[in-house]
Coordinates of N, CA and C in Angstrom, one line a residue:
M1 N 99.9 104.1 73.0 CA 100.2 105.1 74.1 C 100.6 106.4 73.5
S2 N 100.0 107.5 74.1 CA 100.3 108.8 73.6 C 101.7 109.2 74.0
M3 N 102.2 110.3 73.3 CA 103.6 110.8 73.7 C 103.6 111.2 75.1
R4 N 102.5 111.9 75.6 CA 102.5 112.3 77.0 C 102.6 111.2 77.9
E5 N 101.9 110.1 77.6 CA 101.9 108.9 78.5 C 103.3 108.3 78.4
R6 N 104.0 108.3 77.3 CA 105.4 107.8 77.2 C 106.3 108.6 78.1
V7 N 106.1 109.9 78.1 CA 106.9 110.8 79.0 C 106.6 110.4 80.4
L8 N 105.4 110.3 80.8 CA 105.1 110.0 82.2 C 105.5 108.6 82.6
E9 N 105.4 107.6 81.8 CA 105.9 106.3 82.1 C 107.4 106.2 82.3
S10 N 108.1 106.9 81.4 CA 109.5 107.0 81.4 C 110.0 107.8 82.7
A11 N 109.2 108.8 83.1 CA 109.6 109.5 84.3 C 109.4 108.7 85.5
A12 N 108.3 107.9 85.6 CA 108.1 107.0 86.7 C 109.2 105.9 86.7
E13 N 109.6 105.4 85.6 CA 110.7 104.4 85.5 C 112.0 105.0 86.0
L14 N 112.3 106.2 85.7 CA 113.5 106.9 86.2 C 113.5 107.0 87.7
L15 N 112.3 107.5 88.2 CA 112.2 107.6 89.7 C 112.4 106.3 90.4
G16 N 111.8 105.2 89.8 CA 111.9 103.9 90.4 C 113.2 103.2 90.3
T17 N 114.0 103.6 89.3 CA 115.3 103.0 89.1 C 116.5 103.8 89.5
Q18 N 116.3 105.2 89.4 CA 117.5 106.0 89.7 C 117.2 107.1 90.7
G19 N 116.0 107.3 91.2 CA 115.7 108.2 92.2 C 115.3 109.6 91.7
L20 N 115.0 110.5 92.6 CA 114.5 111.8 92.3 C 115.4 112.7 91.5
R21 N 116.7 112.6 91.8 CA 117.7 113.4 91.0 C 117.7 113.1 89.5
A22 N 117.3 111.9 89.2 CA 117.3 111.5 87.7 C 116.1 112.2 87.0
L23 N 115.2 112.7 87.7 CA 114.0 113.3 87.0 C 114.3 114.7 86.5
T24 N 114.8 114.7 85.2 CA 115.1 115.9 84.5 C 114.4 115.8 83.1
H25 N 114.1 116.9 82.5 CA 113.5 116.8 81.2 C 114.4 116.1 80.2
T26 N 115.7 116.3 80.2 CA 116.6 115.7 79.3 C 116.6 114.2 79.5
R27 N 116.7 113.8 80.7 CA 116.8 112.3 81.0 C 115.5 111.6 80.7
V28 N 114.3 112.3 80.9 CA 113.0 111.7 80.5 C 113.0 111.6 79.0
D29 N 113.4 112.6 78.3 CA 113.4 112.6 76.8 C 114.2 111.3 76.3
E30 N 115.4 111.2 76.9 CA 116.3 110.1 76.5 C 115.6 108.7 76.8
A31 N 115.1 108.6 78.0 CA 114.4 107.3 78.5 C 113.2 107.0 77.6
A32 N 112.5 108.0 77.2 CA 111.3 107.8 76.4 C 111.6 107.6 74.9
G33 N 112.9 107.8 74.5 CA 113.3 107.7 73.1 C 112.7 108.8 72.3
M34 N 112.6 110.0 72.8 CA 111.9 111.1 72.2 C 113.0 112.2 71.9
P35 N 112.7 113.1 71.0 CA 113.6 114.2 70.7 C 113.8 115.1 71.9
R36 N 114.9 115.7 72.0 CA 115.2 116.6 73.1 C 114.2 117.7 73.1
G37 N 113.6 118.1 74.2 CA 112.6 119.1 74.4 C 111.2 118.6 74.4
S38 N 111.0 117.3 74.1 CA 109.7 116.7 74.0 C 109.0 116.8 75.4
T39 N 109.7 116.5 76.5 CA 109.1 116.5 77.8 C 108.6 117.9 78.2
S40 N 109.4 118.9 77.8 CA 109.1 120.3 78.2 C 107.9 120.8 77.4
N41 N 107.5 120.1 76.3 CA 106.3 120.5 75.6 C 105.0 120.1 76.4
Y42 N 105.2 119.1 77.3 CA 104.0 118.7 78.1 C 104.1 119.3 79.5
F43 N 105.4 119.4 80.0 CA 105.6 119.9 81.4 C 106.7 120.9 81.4
R44 N 106.3 122.2 81.5 CA 107.3 123.2 81.3 C 108.4 123.3 82.4
T45 N 108.0 122.9 83.6 CA 108.9 123.0 84.7 C 109.1 121.6 85.3
R46 N 110.2 121.5 86.1 CA 110.4 120.2 86.8 C 109.3 120.0 87.8
S47 N 108.8 121.0 88.4 CA 107.7 120.9 89.4 C 106.4 120.4 88.7
S48 N 106.1 120.9 87.5 CA 104.9 120.4 86.8 C 105.1 118.9 86.3
L49 N 106.4 118.6 86.0 CA 106.7 117.2 85.6 C 106.5 116.3 86.8
L50 N 107.0 116.7 87.9 CA 106.8 115.9 89.2 C 105.3 115.7 89.5
T51 N 104.6 116.8 89.4 CA 103.1 116.7 89.7 C 102.4 115.8 88.7
G52 N 102.8 115.9 87.5 CA 102.3 115.1 86.4 C 102.5 113.6 86.7
V53 N 103.7 113.2 87.1 CA 104.1 111.9 87.4 C 103.3 111.3 88.5
V54 N 103.1 112.1 89.6 CA 102.3 111.7 90.7 C 100.9 111.5 90.3
Q55 N 100.3 112.4 89.6 CA 98.9 112.2 89.2 C 98.8 111.0 88.3
W56 N 99.7 110.8 87.4 CA 99.7 109.6 86.5 C 99.8 108.3 87.3
L57 N 100.7 108.2 88.2 CA 100.8 107.0 89.0 C 99.5 106.7 89.8
A58 N 99.0 107.8 90.4 CA 97.7 107.6 91.1 C 96.6 107.1 90.2
E59 N 96.5 107.7 89.0 CA 95.5 107.2 88.0 C 95.8 105.8 87.6
Q60 N 97.0 105.4 87.4 CA 97.4 104.0 87.0 C 97.0 103.0 88.1
D61 N 97.3 103.4 89.3 CA 97.0 102.5 90.4 C 95.5 102.3 90.6
L62 N 94.7 103.4 90.5 CA 93.3 103.3 90.6 C 92.6 102.5 89.5
A63 N 93.2 102.7 88.3 CA 92.7 102.0 87.1 C 92.9 100.5 87.2
E64 N 94.1 100.1 87.7 CA 94.4 98.7 87.9 C 93.6 98.1 89.0
L65 N 93.3 98.9 90.0 CA 92.5 98.3 91.1 C 91.1 98.1 90.7
G66 N 90.5 99.0 89.8 CA 89.2 98.8 89.4 C 88.2 98.9 90.6
A67 N 87.0 98.3 90.4 CA 86.0 98.3 91.4 C 86.5 97.4 92.6
P68 N 86.3 97.8 93.8 CA 86.8 97.0 94.9 C 86.1 95.6 94.8
P69 N 86.8 94.5 95.1 CA 86.2 93.2 95.1 C 85.3 93.1 96.3
S70 N 84.5 92.1 96.3 CA 83.6 91.9 97.5 C 84.6 91.5 98.7
P71 N 84.3 92.0 99.9 CA 85.1 91.6 101.0 C 85.1 90.0 101.1
P72 N 86.3 89.4 101.3 CA 86.4 88.0 101.5 C 85.5 87.5 102.6
A73 N 85.0 86.3 102.5 CA 84.1 85.7 103.5 C 84.8 85.1 104.7
D74 N 86.1 84.9 104.6 CA 86.8 84.3 105.7 C 88.3 84.9 105.8
V75 N 88.9 84.6 107.0 CA 90.2 85.2 107.2 C 91.2 84.7 106.2
A76 N 91.2 83.4 106.0 CA 92.2 82.8 105.0 C 92.1 83.5 103.7
A77 N 90.9 83.7 103.1 CA 90.8 84.3 101.8 C 91.3 85.8 101.9
F78 N 91.0 86.5 103.0 CA 91.5 87.8 103.1 C 93.0 87.9 103.2
V79 N 93.6 87.0 104.0 CA 95.0 87.0 104.1 C 95.7 86.7 102.7
D80 N 95.1 85.7 102.0 CA 95.6 85.4 100.7 C 95.6 86.7 99.8
L81 N 94.5 87.4 99.8 CA 94.3 88.6 99.0 C 95.4 89.7 99.3
L82 N 95.6 89.9 100.6 CA 96.6 90.9 101.1 C 98.0 90.4 100.7
T83 N 98.2 89.1 100.9 CA 99.6 88.6 100.6 C 99.9 88.8 99.1
Q84 N 98.9 88.4 98.3 CA 99.1 88.6 96.8 C 99.4 90.0 96.5
A85 N 98.6 90.9 97.1 CA 98.8 92.4 96.8 C 100.2 92.8 97.1
V86 N 100.7 92.5 98.3 CA 102.1 92.9 98.7 C 103.1 92.2 97.8
E87 N 102.9 90.9 97.5 CA 103.9 90.2 96.6 C 103.9 90.9 95.2
T88 N 102.8 91.2 94.7 CA 102.7 91.8 93.4 C 103.4 93.2 93.3
I89 N 103.1 94.0 94.3 CA 103.8 95.4 94.3 C 105.2 95.4 94.6
T90 N 105.7 94.2 95.1 CA 107.2 94.1 95.4 C 107.9 93.3 94.4
T91 N 107.2 92.8 93.4 CA 107.9 92.0 92.4 C 107.5 92.6 91.0
A92 N 106.4 92.2 90.5 CA 106.0 92.7 89.1 C 105.9 94.2 89.0
S93 N 105.5 94.8 90.1 CA 105.3 96.3 90.1 C 106.4 97.0 90.9
R94 N 107.5 96.4 91.1 CA 108.5 96.8 92.0 C 109.0 98.3 91.7
T95 N 109.3 98.5 90.4 CA 109.8 99.8 90.0 C 108.8 100.9 90.3
R96 N 107.6 100.6 90.0 CA 106.5 101.6 90.3 C 106.4 101.9 91.8
T97 N 106.5 100.8 92.6 CA 106.4 100.9 94.0 C 107.5 101.8 94.5
I98 N 108.7 101.6 94.0 CA 109.9 102.4 94.5 C 109.7 103.8 94.1
A99 N 109.2 104.1 92.9 CA 108.9 105.4 92.4 C 107.9 106.1 93.4
R100 N 106.9 105.3 93.8 CA 105.9 105.8 94.7 C 106.5 106.2 96.1
Y101 N 107.4 105.4 96.6 CA 108.1 105.7 97.8 C 108.9 107.0 97.7
V102 N 109.6 107.1 96.6 CA 110.4 108.3 96.3 C 109.5 109.5 96.4
L103 N 108.3 109.4 95.8 CA 107.4 110.5 95.7 C 106.8 110.8 97.1
F104 N 106.5 109.7 97.9 CA 106.0 109.9 99.2 C 107.0 110.7 100.1
L105 N 108.2 110.4 99.9 CA 109.2 111.1 100.7 C 109.3 112.6 100.2
E106 N 109.2 112.8 98.9 CA 109.1 114.2 98.4 C 107.9 114.9 98.9
G107 N 106.8 114.1 99.1 CA 105.5 114.7 99.5 C 105.5 115.1 101.0
T108 N 106.5 114.7 101.8 CA 106.6 115.1 103.2 C 106.7 116.6 103.3
H109 N 107.2 117.3 102.2 CA 107.3 118.7 102.2 C 106.7 119.4 101.0
N110 N 105.9 118.6 100.2 CA 105.3 119.1 99.0 C 103.9 118.6 98.9
E111 N 102.9 119.3 99.4 CA 101.5 118.8 99.4 C 101.0 118.5 98.0
D112 N 101.4 119.2 97.0 CA 100.9 118.9 95.6 C 101.4 117.5 95.2
V113 N 102.5 117.0 95.7 CA 102.9 115.6 95.5 C 102.2 114.6 96.3
R114 N 102.0 115.0 97.6 CA 101.5 114.0 98.6 C 100.0 113.7 98.3
R115 N 99.2 114.7 98.0 CA 97.8 114.6 97.9 C 97.3 113.5 97.0
P116 N 97.8 113.5 95.7 CA 97.3 112.5 94.8 C 97.7 111.1 95.2
L117 N 98.8 110.9 95.8 CA 99.3 109.6 96.2 C 98.4 109.0 97.3
L118 N 97.8 109.8 98.1 CA 96.9 109.3 99.2 C 95.6 108.7 98.7
A119 N 95.2 109.0 97.4 CA 94.0 108.5 96.9 C 94.0 106.9 96.9
G120 N 95.0 106.3 96.4 CA 95.1 104.9 96.4 C 95.1 104.3 97.8
R121 N 95.8 105.0 98.7 CA 95.8 104.5 100.1 C 94.4 104.6 100.7
V122 N 93.7 105.6 100.5 CA 92.3 105.7 101.0 C 91.5 104.6 100.4
Y123 N 91.6 104.3 99.2 CA 90.9 103.2 98.5 C 91.1 101.9 99.2
F124 N 92.4 101.6 99.4 CA 92.8 100.3 100.0 C 92.3 100.3 101.5
R125 N 92.5 101.3 102.2 CA 92.1 101.3 103.6 C 90.6 101.1 103.8
T126 N 89.8 101.7 102.9 CA 88.4 101.6 103.0 C 88.0 100.1 102.7
F127 N 88.7 99.5 101.8 CA 88.4 98.1 101.5 C 88.8 97.2 102.7
V128 N 89.9 97.5 103.4 CA 90.3 96.7 104.5 C 89.3 96.9 105.7
E129 N 88.9 98.1 105.9 CA 87.9 98.4 107.0 C 86.6 97.6 106.7
N130 N 86.1 97.6 105.5 CA 84.9 96.9 105.1 C 85.1 95.4 105.3
A131 N 86.3 94.9 104.9 CA 86.5 93.4 105.0 C 86.6 93.0 106.5
M132 N 87.2 93.8 107.3 CA 87.3 93.5 108.7 C 86.0 93.6 109.4
A133 N 85.2 94.5 109.0 CA 83.8 94.6 109.6 C 83.0 93.3 109.2
R134 N 83.2 92.9 108.0 CA 82.5 91.7 107.6 C 83.0 90.4 108.3
L135 N 84.3 90.4 108.7 CA 84.9 89.3 109.4 C 84.6 89.4 110.9
G136 N 83.9 90.4 111.3 CA 83.4 90.5 112.7 C 84.4 91.3 113.6
A137 N 85.3 92.0 113.1 CA 86.2 92.8 114.0 C 85.4 93.9 114.7
P138 N 85.5 93.9 116.1 CA 84.8 94.9 116.8 C 85.2 96.3 116.5
D139 N 86.4 96.6 116.1 CA 86.9 97.9 115.7 C 87.6 97.8 114.4
P140 N 86.8 97.9 113.3 CA 87.4 97.7 111.9 C 88.4 98.9 111.6
V141 N 88.2 100.0 112.2 CA 89.1 101.2 111.9 C 90.5 100.9 112.5
A142 N 90.5 100.4 113.7 CA 91.8 100.1 114.4 C 92.4 98.9 113.6
A143 N 91.6 98.0 113.2 CA 92.1 96.8 112.5 C 92.7 97.3 111.2
A144 N 92.1 98.1 110.4 CA 92.6 98.6 109.2 C 93.9 99.4 109.4
T145 N 94.0 100.1 110.5 CA 95.2 100.9 110.7 C 96.4 99.9 110.9
A146 N 96.2 98.8 111.7 CA 97.2 97.8 111.9 C 97.6 97.1 110.7
I147 N 96.6 96.6 110.0 CA 96.8 95.8 108.7 C 97.5 96.7 107.7
T148 N 97.1 97.9 107.5 CA 97.8 98.8 106.6 C 99.2 99.0 107.0
A149 N 99.5 99.2 108.3 CA 100.8 99.4 108.7 C 101.7 98.2 108.5
I150 N 101.2 97.0 108.8 CA 101.9 95.8 108.5 C 102.2 95.6 107.0
G151 N 101.1 95.9 106.2 CA 101.3 95.7 104.7 C 102.4 96.7 104.2
E152 N 102.3 97.9 104.7 CA 103.3 98.9 104.2 C 104.7 98.6 104.7
G153 N 104.8 98.1 106.0 CA 106.0 97.7 106.5 C 106.6 96.5 105.8
M154 N 105.8 95.5 105.4 CA 106.3 94.4 104.7 C 106.7 94.8 103.2
T155 N 106.0 95.7 102.7 CA 106.4 96.2 101.4 C 107.7 96.8 101.4
F156 N 107.9 97.7 102.4 CA 109.3 98.3 102.6 C 110.3 97.3 102.8
Q157 N 110.0 96.3 103.7 CA 111.0 95.3 104.0 C 111.4 94.6 102.7
R158 N 110.5 94.2 101.9 CA 110.8 93.5 100.6 C 111.5 94.4 99.6
I159 N 111.2 95.6 99.6 CA 111.8 96.6 98.6 C 113.2 96.9 99.1
A160 N 113.4 97.2 100.4 CA 114.7 97.8 100.8 C 115.6 96.8 101.5
V161 N 115.1 95.7 102.1 CA 115.9 94.9 102.9 C 116.0 93.5 102.4
D162 N 114.9 92.8 102.3 CA 114.9 91.4 102.0 C 113.8 91.1 101.0
P163 N 114.1 91.0 99.7 CA 113.1 90.8 98.7 C 112.3 89.5 98.9
D164 N 112.8 88.5 99.7 CA 112.1 87.3 99.8 C 111.4 87.1 101.2
A165 N 111.3 88.3 101.9 CA 110.7 88.2 103.3 C 109.3 87.6 103.2
D166 N 108.9 86.8 104.2 CA 107.6 86.2 104.2 C 106.6 87.3 104.5
V167 N 105.6 87.3 103.8 CA 104.5 88.3 103.9 C 103.3 87.7 104.6
R168 N 103.0 86.5 104.3 CA 101.8 85.8 104.8 C 101.7 85.8 106.3
A169 N 102.8 85.3 107.0 CA 102.7 85.1 108.5 C 102.4 86.4 109.2
P170 N 103.1 87.5 108.9 CA 102.7 88.8 109.7 C 101.3 89.3 109.4
L171 N 100.9 89.2 108.1 CA 99.6 89.6 107.8 C 98.5 88.7 108.4
D172 N 98.7 87.4 108.4 CA 97.8 86.5 109.1 C 97.7 86.8 110.6
A173 N 98.8 87.0 111.2 CA 98.8 87.3 112.6 C 98.0 88.6 113.0
V174 N 98.2 89.6 112.2 CA 97.6 90.9 112.5 C 96.1 90.8 112.2
V175 N 95.7 90.1 111.1 CA 94.3 90.0 110.8 C 93.6 89.2 111.9
R176 N 94.2 88.1 112.3 CA 93.5 87.2 113.3 C 93.5 87.9 114.7
A177 N 94.4 88.8 114.9 CA 94.4 89.5 116.2 C 93.1 90.4 116.4
F178 N 92.5 90.8 115.3 CA 91.3 91.6 115.3 C 90.0 90.9 115.1
V179 N 90.1 89.6 114.8 CA 88.9 88.8 114.6 C 88.5 88.2 116.0
P180 N 87.3 88.4 116.4 CA 86.9 87.9 117.8 C 87.1 86.4 117.9
P181 N 87.5 86.0 119.2 CA 87.7 84.6 119.4 C 86.5 83.7 119.1
S182 N 85.3 84.3 119.2 CA 84.1 83.5 118.9 C 84.1 83.1 117.4
T183 N 84.9 83.8 116.5 CA 84.9 83.5 115.1 C 86.3 83.2 114.7
P184 N 86.9 82.1 115.2 CA 88.3 81.9 114.9 C 88.7 81.7 113.5
R185 N 87.8 81.2 112.7 CA 88.1 81.0 111.2 C 87.7 82.2 110.4
G186 N 87.1 83.2 111.1 CA 86.7 84.4 110.4 C 85.3 84.3 109.8
E187 N 84.5 83.3 110.3 CA 83.1 83.3 109.8 C 82.4 84.5 110.3
P188 N 81.4 85.0 109.6 CA 80.6 86.1 110.1 C 80.0 85.7 111.4
P189 N 80.0 86.6 112.4 CA 79.3 86.3 113.7 C 77.8 86.0 113.5
P190 N 77.3 85.2 114.3 CA 75.8 84.9 114.2 C 75.0 86.2 114.4
R191 N 74.0 86.3 113.7 CA 73.1 87.5 113.8 C 72.1 87.3 114.8
A192 N 71.8 88.3 115.5 CA 70.7 88.3 116.6 C 69.4 88.1 115.9
V193 N 68.5 87.3 116.5 CA 67.2 87.1 116.0 C 66.3 88.1 116.6
A194 N 65.5 88.8 115.8 CA 64.6 89.8 116.4 C 63.3 89.3 116.8

């Protein structure tokens, strides 16, 4: 890991464990175990440090996601995938998720912070739209909106209120609400014969 990456990783850790006020050059230097002034060698201002952390988090998220998987063939497999994603970001990646929330709040009045964070959200939403189209949802865009909202809501619930909140049941209910009754298990609808 390069020194710059150590700075960014430490900055994200501070955001996720201590909040936005903890993001100072001195605190990042201490957290990274680097000499005082090291962070300012890479990011001269607090604003550039903040932007750097946002871009680094977005790059890390997209690198971890890799190429999108093939859309699941049935509702149960899709719900399993969504459930695993929410559980992972609220347990193993909890600190990074909290840092991302801190930054999203900062992004409500700072477009330079908000813009890079949306890249991962667009990636996920496109995947959900494609999966719901494959499962036969008549309106995959509306389905993706609802599923994304429930996923984000459950993430917030597990981060801020109840770390053990059930994720599967709400996700299963919303996914099934958008799958046509003629395909109760989520099998692809029959194709018309030409």
